[in-house]
Coordinates of C-alpha atoms in Angstrom, one line a residue:
M779 CA 194.1 162.4 200.9
L780 CA 192.7 161.6 204.4
L781 CA 190.5 164.7 204.4
T782 CA 189.2 163.7 200.9
L783 CA 188.2 160.2 202.2
I784 CA 186.5 161.7 205.3
Y785 CA 184.5 164.1 203.2
S786 CA 183.5 161.3 200.8
A787 CA 182.4 159.1 203.7
I788 CA 180.3 162.0 205.2
H789 CA 178.7 162.6 201.8
T790 CA 177.8 158.9 201.4
L791 CA 176.4 158.8 205.0
R792 CA 174.2 161.8 204.2
T793 CA 172.9 160.2 201.0
L794 CA 172.1 157.0 202.9
L795 CA 170.3 158.9 205.7
L796 CA 168.3 160.9 203.1
Y797 CA 167.3 157.8 201.3
Y798 CA 166.2 155.9 204.4
F799 CA 164.3 159.0 205.7
T800 CA 162.5 159.5 202.3
Y801 CA 161.7 155.7 202.1
F802 CA 160.3 155.4 205.6
T803 CA 158.5 158.8 205.5
Y804 CA 157.0 158.6 202.0
T805 CA 156.4 154.9 201.3
T806 CA 152.7 154.6 200.2
M807 CA 150.5 153.2 202.8
A808 CA 147.1 153.8 201.1
E809 CA 144.6 151.0 201.2
V810 CA 141.0 150.4 200.4
I811 CA 138.8 148.4 202.8
R812 CA 135.6 146.8 201.6
E813 CA 132.7 145.7 203.8
N814 CA 129.1 144.7 203.3
I815 CA 126.5 147.1 204.8
G816 CA 123.3 145.8 203.3
L817 CA 121.7 143.8 200.5
L818 CA 123.9 144.2 197.4
H819 CA 125.3 147.3 199.2
D820 CA 129.0 147.6 200.1
K821 CA 131.2 150.2 201.7
L822 CA 134.7 151.1 200.4
T823 CA 136.9 153.0 202.8
V824 CA 140.0 154.7 201.3
K825 CA 142.7 155.0 204.0
L826 CA 145.5 157.6 203.4
S827 CA 148.6 158.3 205.5
K828 CA 150.6 161.5 205.2
A829 CA 153.1 159.7 203.0
D830 CA 150.4 159.1 200.4
Y831 CA 149.6 162.7 199.6
Y832 CA 152.2 165.0 201.1
P833 CA 154.9 164.6 198.5
S834 CA 152.4 165.6 195.8
F835 CA 151.3 168.6 197.9
E836 CA 155.0 169.8 198.3
K837 CA 155.6 169.2 194.6
S838 CA 152.6 171.3 193.7
I839 CA 153.7 174.2 196.0
K840 CA 157.1 174.2 194.3
E841 CA 155.4 174.3 190.9
Y842 CA 153.2 177.2 192.0
S843 CA 156.3 179.0 193.2
K844 CA 157.8 178.8 189.7
K845 CA 154.6 180.0 187.9
A846 CA 153.1 182.5 190.4
N847 CA 152.9 186.2 189.4
I848 CA 153.0 188.1 192.7
P849 CA 153.8 191.8 192.8
G850 CA 157.3 192.5 194.3
F851 CA 158.7 189.2 193.1
R852 CA 160.2 188.1 189.8
K853 CA 158.5 185.2 188.1
G854 CA 159.9 181.9 189.4
M855 CA 161.5 183.6 192.5
V856 CA 158.4 183.6 194.8
P857 CA 159.3 181.9 198.1
A858 CA 157.6 178.6 198.6
G859 CA 156.5 179.7 202.1
L860 CA 154.6 182.7 200.7
V861 CA 152.9 180.5 198.1
K862 CA 152.0 178.0 200.7
K863 CA 150.5 180.7 202.9
M864 CA 148.5 182.1 200.0
Y865 CA 147.4 179.0 198.2
G866 CA 148.3 176.1 200.4
A867 CA 144.9 175.2 201.7
S868 CA 143.4 174.7 198.3
V869 CA 146.5 172.9 196.9
F870 CA 146.5 170.6 200.0
Y871 CA 142.8 169.8 199.5
D872 CA 143.4 169.0 195.8
A873 CA 146.4 166.8 196.6
V874 CA 144.4 164.7 199.1
I875 CA 141.3 164.4 196.9
K876 CA 143.3 163.4 193.8
E877 CA 145.0 160.7 195.9
V878 CA 141.6 159.4 197.1
E879 CA 140.3 159.3 193.5
K880 CA 143.4 157.5 192.3
E881 CA 143.2 154.9 195.0
I882 CA 139.5 154.2 194.5
Q883 CA 139.9 153.9 190.7
K884 CA 142.9 151.6 191.2
Y885 CA 140.9 149.4 193.5
L886 CA 137.9 149.2 191.1
T887 CA 140.2 148.4 188.2
K888 CA 142.0 145.6 190.0
E889 CA 139.0 144.0 191.9
K890 CA 136.4 144.7 189.2
P891 CA 133.3 144.6 191.4
D892 CA 130.1 144.5 189.3
F893 CA 128.4 147.7 190.5
F894 CA 125.9 150.4 189.4
A895 CA 127.0 153.9 188.3
Q896 CA 129.8 155.3 190.4
P897 CA 130.7 155.1 194.1
L898 CA 128.9 157.6 196.2
P899 CA 130.9 159.5 198.8
M900 CA 129.5 159.0 202.3
S901 CA 129.6 161.6 205.0
T902 CA 133.1 163.1 205.4
D903 CA 134.0 166.4 207.1
L904 CA 136.4 167.9 204.7
R905 CA 137.1 170.7 207.1
N906 CA 139.4 168.3 208.9
L907 CA 141.9 168.6 206.0
D908 CA 144.6 170.8 207.6
M909 CA 147.9 171.4 205.8
N910 CA 149.4 172.6 209.1
D911 CA 148.5 169.4 210.8
P912 CA 148.6 166.7 208.1
G913 CA 147.7 163.2 209.3
D914 CA 145.9 160.0 208.4
Y915 CA 142.5 160.3 206.7
E916 CA 139.6 157.9 205.9
F917 CA 137.2 158.5 203.0
P918 CA 134.1 156.2 202.9
F919 CA 132.2 155.4 199.7
E920 CA 129.2 153.2 199.0
I921 CA 128.5 151.1 196.0
G922 CA 125.4 149.2 194.8
L923 CA 126.2 145.8 193.4
K924 CA 124.4 144.4 190.4
P925 CA 122.2 141.4 191.2
P926 CA 122.4 138.1 189.4
V927 CA 119.9 137.7 186.5
N928 CA 118.3 134.5 185.3
V929 CA 116.4 134.6 182.1
E930 CA 114.0 131.6 181.7
F931 CA 111.3 131.1 179.0
S932 CA 110.0 127.6 180.0
N933 CA 106.9 128.9 181.7
A934 CA 106.1 131.7 179.2
K935 CA 102.4 131.6 178.1
L936 CA 102.1 134.0 175.2
T937 CA 99.6 134.5 172.4
L938 CA 100.3 135.4 168.7
H939 CA 97.3 137.5 167.7
K940 CA 96.7 137.0 164.0
V941 CA 94.6 139.3 161.7
K942 CA 93.1 137.7 158.6
V943 CA 92.7 140.1 155.7
T944 CA 89.1 140.4 154.5
E945 CA 87.7 141.6 151.2
A946 CA 86.3 144.6 153.0
M947 CA 89.9 145.6 154.0
V948 CA 91.1 145.2 150.5
N949 CA 88.2 147.3 149.2
E950 CA 88.9 150.0 151.7
E951 CA 92.6 150.1 150.7
I952 CA 91.7 150.3 147.0
E953 CA 89.5 153.3 147.6
R954 CA 92.2 155.0 149.7
L955 CA 94.7 154.4 146.8
Q956 CA 92.2 155.6 144.2
N957 CA 91.9 158.9 146.2
R958 CA 95.6 159.1 146.9
Y959 CA 96.6 158.8 143.2
G960 CA 93.5 160.6 142.0
K961 CA 93.2 164.1 140.4
M962 CA 92.2 167.1 142.6
L963 CA 89.4 169.1 141.1
E964 CA 88.1 172.5 142.3
P965 CA 84.3 172.6 142.1
E966 CA 82.6 175.9 142.7
S967 CA 80.6 174.7 145.7
I968 CA 80.3 171.9 148.2
T969 CA 78.0 169.1 146.8
S970 CA 79.2 165.9 148.4
E971 CA 80.6 164.4 151.6
D972 CA 83.7 163.5 149.6
N973 CA 84.6 167.2 149.0
V974 CA 87.9 168.3 150.6
L975 CA 87.9 171.6 152.4
N976 CA 90.8 173.9 153.1
I977 CA 89.5 175.9 156.1
N978 CA 90.8 178.3 158.7
F979 CA 89.7 178.0 162.3
T980 CA 89.4 181.3 164.2
E981 CA 88.4 181.3 167.8
V982 CA 85.4 183.6 168.5
D983 CA 82.9 184.2 171.2
S984 CA 79.3 183.0 171.1
E985 CA 78.3 186.0 169.0
G986 CA 81.0 185.4 166.5
N987 CA 83.4 188.2 167.6
P988 CA 87.1 187.3 167.4
V989 CA 88.7 186.4 170.8
Q990 CA 91.8 188.4 171.7
N991 CA 94.9 186.2 171.5
G992 CA 92.5 183.4 170.5
I993 CA 93.5 180.3 168.4
T994 CA 93.8 180.4 164.6
K995 CA 94.7 177.3 162.6
D996 CA 94.6 176.1 159.0
N997 CA 93.4 172.6 158.4
S998 CA 92.2 170.3 155.6
L999 CA 89.1 168.2 156.2
L1000 CA 86.7 166.0 154.3
V1001 CA 83.1 166.9 154.6
K1002 CA 82.4 163.4 155.8
Y1003 CA 84.4 164.2 159.0
F1004 CA 81.6 166.5 160.1
M1005 CA 78.4 165.2 161.9
P1006 CA 75.6 164.3 159.4
A1007 CA 73.4 167.1 160.7
F1008 CA 76.2 169.7 160.3
R1009 CA 77.0 168.5 156.8
E1010 CA 73.6 169.8 155.6
Q1011 CA 74.8 173.4 156.6
L1012 CA 77.9 172.9 154.4
M1013 CA 76.1 171.9 151.2
G1014 CA 76.2 174.7 148.6
K1015 CA 78.9 176.7 150.5
K1016 CA 81.6 178.3 148.4
K1017 CA 85.1 179.7 148.8
D1018 CA 85.3 182.5 151.4
D1019 CA 82.0 181.5 153.0
T1020 CA 82.0 181.3 156.9
I1021 CA 80.1 179.3 159.6
I1022 CA 80.2 179.6 163.4
L1023 CA 80.4 176.2 165.2
Q1024 CA 81.1 174.5 168.4
L1025 CA 83.4 171.4 168.1
N1026 CA 81.2 169.1 170.1
K1027 CA 78.2 169.9 167.9
A1028 CA 80.1 169.7 164.6
F1029 CA 82.3 166.6 165.0
E1030 CA 81.8 163.0 166.3
E1031 CA 84.1 162.1 169.2
K1032 CA 86.7 160.2 167.0
E1033 CA 87.3 163.1 164.7
R1034 CA 86.9 165.7 167.5
E1035 CA 89.8 164.2 169.4
W1036 CA 92.4 164.8 166.8
I1037 CA 91.0 168.2 165.8
V1038 CA 91.1 169.3 169.4
D1039 CA 94.7 168.1 169.6
D1040 CA 95.6 169.9 166.4
L1041 CA 94.2 173.1 167.7
G1042 CA 96.2 172.8 170.9
L1043 CA 93.2 172.6 173.2
A1044 CA 92.7 170.7 176.4
K1045 CA 89.9 168.2 176.2
E1046 CA 88.0 169.7 179.1
D1047 CA 88.0 173.2 177.4
A1048 CA 87.0 172.1 173.9
N1049 CA 83.2 171.9 174.5
D1050 CA 82.9 175.6 175.5
K1051 CA 84.9 177.0 172.6
H1052 CA 83.3 178.6 169.5
F1053 CA 85.1 178.8 166.2
K1054 CA 84.5 180.6 162.9
I1055 CA 85.5 178.4 160.0
S1056 CA 86.3 180.2 156.7
I1057 CA 86.4 178.1 153.5
A1058 CA 89.7 178.9 151.7
K1059 CA 89.2 176.2 149.0
V1060 CA 86.7 173.5 147.9
G1061 CA 88.2 170.4 146.4
L1062 CA 87.1 167.1 145.1
V1063 CA 89.3 164.1 144.3
E1064 CA 88.5 162.4 141.0
K1065 CA 89.3 158.7 141.8
R1066 CA 91.6 156.8 139.6
E1067 CA 90.2 154.1 137.4
L1068 CA 91.1 150.5 138.0
N1069 CA 93.3 150.0 135.0
E1070 CA 96.8 148.7 134.2
G1071 CA 98.4 152.2 134.5
F1072 CA 97.0 152.6 138.0
F1073 CA 98.1 149.1 139.0
N1074 CA 101.7 149.6 138.0
E1075 CA 101.8 153.1 139.5
V1076 CA 100.9 151.6 142.9
F1077 CA 103.3 148.5 142.4
P1078 CA 106.1 149.7 140.0
G1079 CA 108.0 146.8 138.4
K1080 CA 105.3 144.2 139.2
E1081 CA 103.7 144.4 135.7
I1082 CA 100.2 143.8 137.0
K1083 CA 97.6 143.6 134.2
T1084 CA 94.3 142.6 135.8
E1085 CA 92.2 143.8 138.7
E1086 CA 92.3 140.3 140.2
A1087 CA 96.1 140.2 140.2
F1088 CA 96.1 143.7 141.7
R1089 CA 93.7 142.7 144.5
N1090 CA 95.9 139.6 145.3
E1091 CA 99.0 141.7 145.4
L1092 CA 97.3 144.2 147.7
K1093 CA 96.0 141.5 149.9
E1094 CA 99.5 140.1 150.4
E1095 CA 100.9 143.5 151.3
I1096 CA 98.1 144.1 153.8
Q1097 CA 98.7 140.7 155.3
K1098 CA 102.4 141.5 155.6
H1099 CA 101.6 144.7 157.5
W1100 CA 99.3 143.0 160.0
D1101 CA 101.7 140.0 160.4
A1102 CA 104.4 142.6 161.3
Q1103 CA 102.0 144.2 163.8
S1104 CA 101.3 140.8 165.3
R1105 CA 105.0 140.3 165.9
V1106 CA 105.2 143.8 167.5
Q1107 CA 102.4 142.8 169.9
L1108 CA 104.1 139.5 170.7
H1109 CA 107.3 141.4 171.4
D1110 CA 105.4 143.5 173.8
Q1111 CA 104.3 140.4 175.6
I1112 CA 107.9 139.1 175.7
Y1113 CA 109.0 142.4 177.1
H1114 CA 106.5 142.2 180.0
F1115 CA 107.3 138.6 180.6
L1116 CA 111.0 139.3 180.9
L1117 CA 110.3 142.4 183.1
D1118 CA 108.5 140.1 185.5
T1119 CA 111.8 138.2 186.1
P1120 CA 112.4 138.4 189.9
I1121 CA 115.4 140.6 190.5
Q1122 CA 116.5 142.2 193.8
F1123 CA 118.1 145.6 193.9
P1124 CA 120.1 147.6 196.5
D1125 CA 117.1 149.9 196.9
E1126 CA 118.7 152.1 199.6
F1127 CA 121.8 152.8 197.5
L1128 CA 119.8 153.4 194.3
K1129 CA 117.4 155.8 195.9
R1130 CA 120.4 157.8 197.3
W1131 CA 122.1 157.7 193.8
L1132 CA 118.8 158.8 192.1
Q1133 CA 118.6 161.7 194.6
K1134 CA 122.2 162.9 194.4
G1135 CA 123.6 161.5 191.1
G1136 CA 122.1 164.1 188.7
E1137 CA 123.0 167.7 188.1
K1138 CA 120.3 168.8 190.5
E1139 CA 119.6 167.0 193.8
K1140 CA 116.0 165.6 194.0
T1141 CA 113.7 165.7 196.9
S1142 CA 112.7 162.5 198.8
E1143 CA 109.2 162.8 197.3
E1144 CA 110.5 163.0 193.8
V1145 CA 112.7 160.0 194.3
E1146 CA 109.9 157.9 195.6
A1147 CA 107.7 158.9 192.7
E1148 CA 110.3 158.1 190.1
F1149 CA 111.7 154.9 191.7
P1150 CA 109.3 152.3 190.3
T1151 CA 109.9 153.5 186.7
F1152 CA 113.6 153.9 187.3
T1153 CA 114.0 150.3 188.6
N1154 CA 111.9 148.9 185.7
Q1155 CA 114.3 150.6 183.3
L1156 CA 117.3 149.3 185.3
K1157 CA 115.8 145.8 185.3
W1158 CA 115.3 145.9 181.5
T1159 CA 118.9 147.1 181.0
L1160 CA 120.3 144.2 183.1
I1161 CA 118.1 141.6 181.3
S1162 CA 118.8 142.9 177.8
D1163 CA 122.6 143.2 178.5
K1164 CA 122.7 139.6 179.7
I1165 CA 120.9 138.3 176.7
I1166 CA 123.0 140.3 174.3
T1167 CA 126.3 139.3 176.0
E1168 CA 125.6 135.6 176.6
N1169 CA 124.3 135.0 173.0
N1170 CA 126.9 137.1 171.3
L1171 CA 124.3 139.4 169.6
E1172 CA 126.0 142.1 167.7
V1173 CA 125.5 144.7 165.0
T1174 CA 128.1 144.9 162.2
Q1175 CA 129.2 147.9 160.3
E1176 CA 127.6 146.5 157.2
E1177 CA 124.3 146.1 159.0
L1178 CA 124.5 149.7 160.2
R1179 CA 125.1 150.9 156.7
E1180 CA 122.4 148.8 155.2
N1181 CA 119.9 150.1 157.8
M1182 CA 120.9 153.7 157.1
K1183 CA 120.5 153.1 153.3
K1184 CA 117.0 151.7 153.9
E1185 CA 116.1 154.8 155.9
I1186 CA 117.4 157.1 153.3
L1187 CA 115.5 155.4 150.5
Q1188 CA 112.3 155.5 152.5
Y1189 CA 112.8 159.2 153.3
F1190 CA 113.3 160.1 149.7
G1191 CA 110.5 157.7 148.6
Q1192 CA 112.9 155.7 146.3
M1193 CA 112.7 152.1 147.5
N1194 CA 113.7 151.0 144.0
P1195 CA 115.9 153.9 142.7
D1196 CA 117.1 153.9 139.2
G1197 CA 120.2 155.5 137.8
D1198 CA 123.3 156.8 139.7
T1199 CA 123.0 156.0 143.4
S1200 CA 126.6 156.7 144.4
W1201 CA 125.3 159.8 146.3
I1202 CA 123.7 157.4 148.8
E1203 CA 127.1 155.9 149.9
S1204 CA 128.6 159.3 150.5
Y1205 CA 125.5 160.3 152.5
I1206 CA 125.9 157.1 154.6
D1207 CA 129.6 158.0 155.1
R1208 CA 128.6 161.3 156.7
M1209 CA 125.9 159.6 158.8
M1210 CA 128.4 157.1 160.1
K1211 CA 130.5 159.9 161.5
E1212 CA 127.6 161.2 163.6
E1213 CA 127.8 159.5 167.0
K1214 CA 124.1 160.1 167.8
Q1215 CA 122.9 158.7 164.5
V1216 CA 125.1 155.6 164.8
D1217 CA 124.0 155.0 168.4
A1218 CA 120.3 155.4 167.5
S1219 CA 120.6 152.9 164.6
Y1220 CA 122.6 150.5 166.7
R1221 CA 120.0 150.5 169.5
R1222 CA 117.2 149.8 167.0
L1223 CA 119.0 146.9 165.3
I1224 CA 120.3 145.3 168.5
T1225 CA 116.8 145.5 170.0
D1226 CA 115.4 143.8 166.9
K1227 CA 118.0 141.1 167.3
L1228 CA 117.2 140.6 171.0
F1229 CA 113.5 140.2 170.3
A1230 CA 114.1 137.9 167.3
W1231 CA 116.3 135.7 169.6
A1232 CA 113.6 135.7 172.3
E1233 CA 110.9 135.0 169.8
G1234 CA 112.7 131.8 168.8
R1235 CA 112.5 130.5 172.4
V1236 CA 108.8 130.8 172.9
Q1237 CA 105.9 128.9 171.5
P1238 CA 102.9 131.3 171.5
E1239 CA 99.4 130.1 171.0
E1240 CA 97.9 131.5 167.8
K1241 CA 94.6 133.4 168.1
G1242 CA 92.5 135.1 165.4
V1243 CA 91.6 138.8 166.1
S1244 CA 90.2 141.7 164.2
A1245 CA 92.4 144.6 163.0
E1246 CA 90.6 146.8 165.5
E1247 CA 91.3 144.5 168.4
L1248 CA 95.0 144.2 167.6
T1249 CA 95.3 148.0 167.2
A1250 CA 93.7 148.5 170.6
M1251 CA 96.2 146.1 172.1
Q1252 CA 99.1 148.1 170.7
H1253 CA 97.5 151.4 171.7
N1254 CA 97.5 150.2 175.4
H1255 CA 101.1 149.0 175.3
Q1256 CA 103.9 151.2 173.8
H1257 CA 107.5 150.7 174.9

C-alpha cells in the first residue's frame, strides 16, 4: 500500500513538472508592434519567440516521420532524427513563416487598419533561421494607409452642352434610312457617286507588280468616298476592272484615315504605298419611298401614316440621342472635377508596391512612368467607393437581370419581341452564373448610378453647341 502511494505521488509530480515546463516553455509570446515611418506609411514588426513556432516545427517533423518513404525503413517507422536531418531546414522555415503570416493576419483582422493592398515585407535575412539554434525573430512589414477623402460639389462650375436638332440633321437621317432599307441593285457599270463597290486592295509597286508578302484586303466603298478627280477614272468601270492608285491621291484625309487603319498601315507609311484595286461587284441602292410602309418599318408599332409625323418622330429620336451624348460629356466633366479632389498618398510605399507587387518586378524607370496614371486610378477608386458607400448605392439582382435582358434584345435586334420569350430568361440564368459577365454588368450599372447621383448635386450652365462640336469634345475625353 505504501509503495503504491509513493509511485502515485511520483507520477503526479512528474505530470505537474511536465505541465509547468510545457506552459512556461511554449506559452505564445508573439506580438505585432506598429510604428509610423512616414506620411500614411506605417511599419508592422512581428516578434516571435521560440515558443511561438517550435511546437509546430516538432509536430511537423513527427508527421513527416509517419509519412516518409525512405529506403531501409518501414513506412511510419522512420526515426524523427533522420527526418529532421533530411528535411528539417525547410520544415523549420515553413513553421516560422506560417506563424508570421498567422500573426500579421490576426493583427489586421483585430485592428482593422485601412490600408492599400497587402503588407510588404521589409528587408529580412532569412538565412538567420537556424533549426539548430532556434531563437527570437523579428519580421518587419510596411503598409500604406488610405487617405481621408472629402467629396465637395459646392464650387463645381460645369457646362451642359446641348445640341439642337436641325432640319438638315433630320434630312440626313432620312436619306441614311432610305439607303439602309433600300433595295440593292447590280448595274453593269459605275455611273454615279452613289454606286457601292466591293473591291479588293492588293499592294503593288509603282509599276503595278504585286509586292511579296504585301497587304491584301477586301472592302466595300461608295464612289463618293473617293476624291472628285479620281471618281472620273471610275466612271464606266465594270466588274473585274482594275486601277492602280496611291491612297493620298485617291482619298481625302477623313476617308483615308479609316482606310489606312483598315489596311493595317502606319500613317507615316501610307503615302508611299501603291495598291491595285480590283472591282468585285458594282452595286446601287434603290432608295425607299417615303410611304406608310417605310415609316412603320423604321418605327414598328407606332402606326405612322404621314411624312410629317415620321419627321417629328425621327426628330425626337435624334434629340434623345444628342441629349444622351450631352449627359455623357457632362459626366466626363464631373469625372475630372472629382479627380481634382486634393488627396495625399503614401507615394514611397505605393511606388515600392507597384515595383514589387506584380508577377514580374518592374524597374524604377517603369514605376516612375506608370505612377501618375496609377495614382489617378487609385484616386478614382477611393472617391467612387466613398460615394457608393456613403450614399448606399447598390445594384439589385433584378436590375442585373433587366440589364442583361436589354443587352440580349439589342444583340438579337428584338427590342419589341413577339411570341414566346421564355428562352430569354433561361439565357439570363446562364449569364448570371458567369462571374465575369455579372461583374461587368455590375460595374456598368453602379457607375451609372454614381454619375446619376453626382449629376443631381451640380447645377451646370446650359450652352448650345453643334453636333460636330460635341462630338469633338467626346473624342478628346474618353474614360
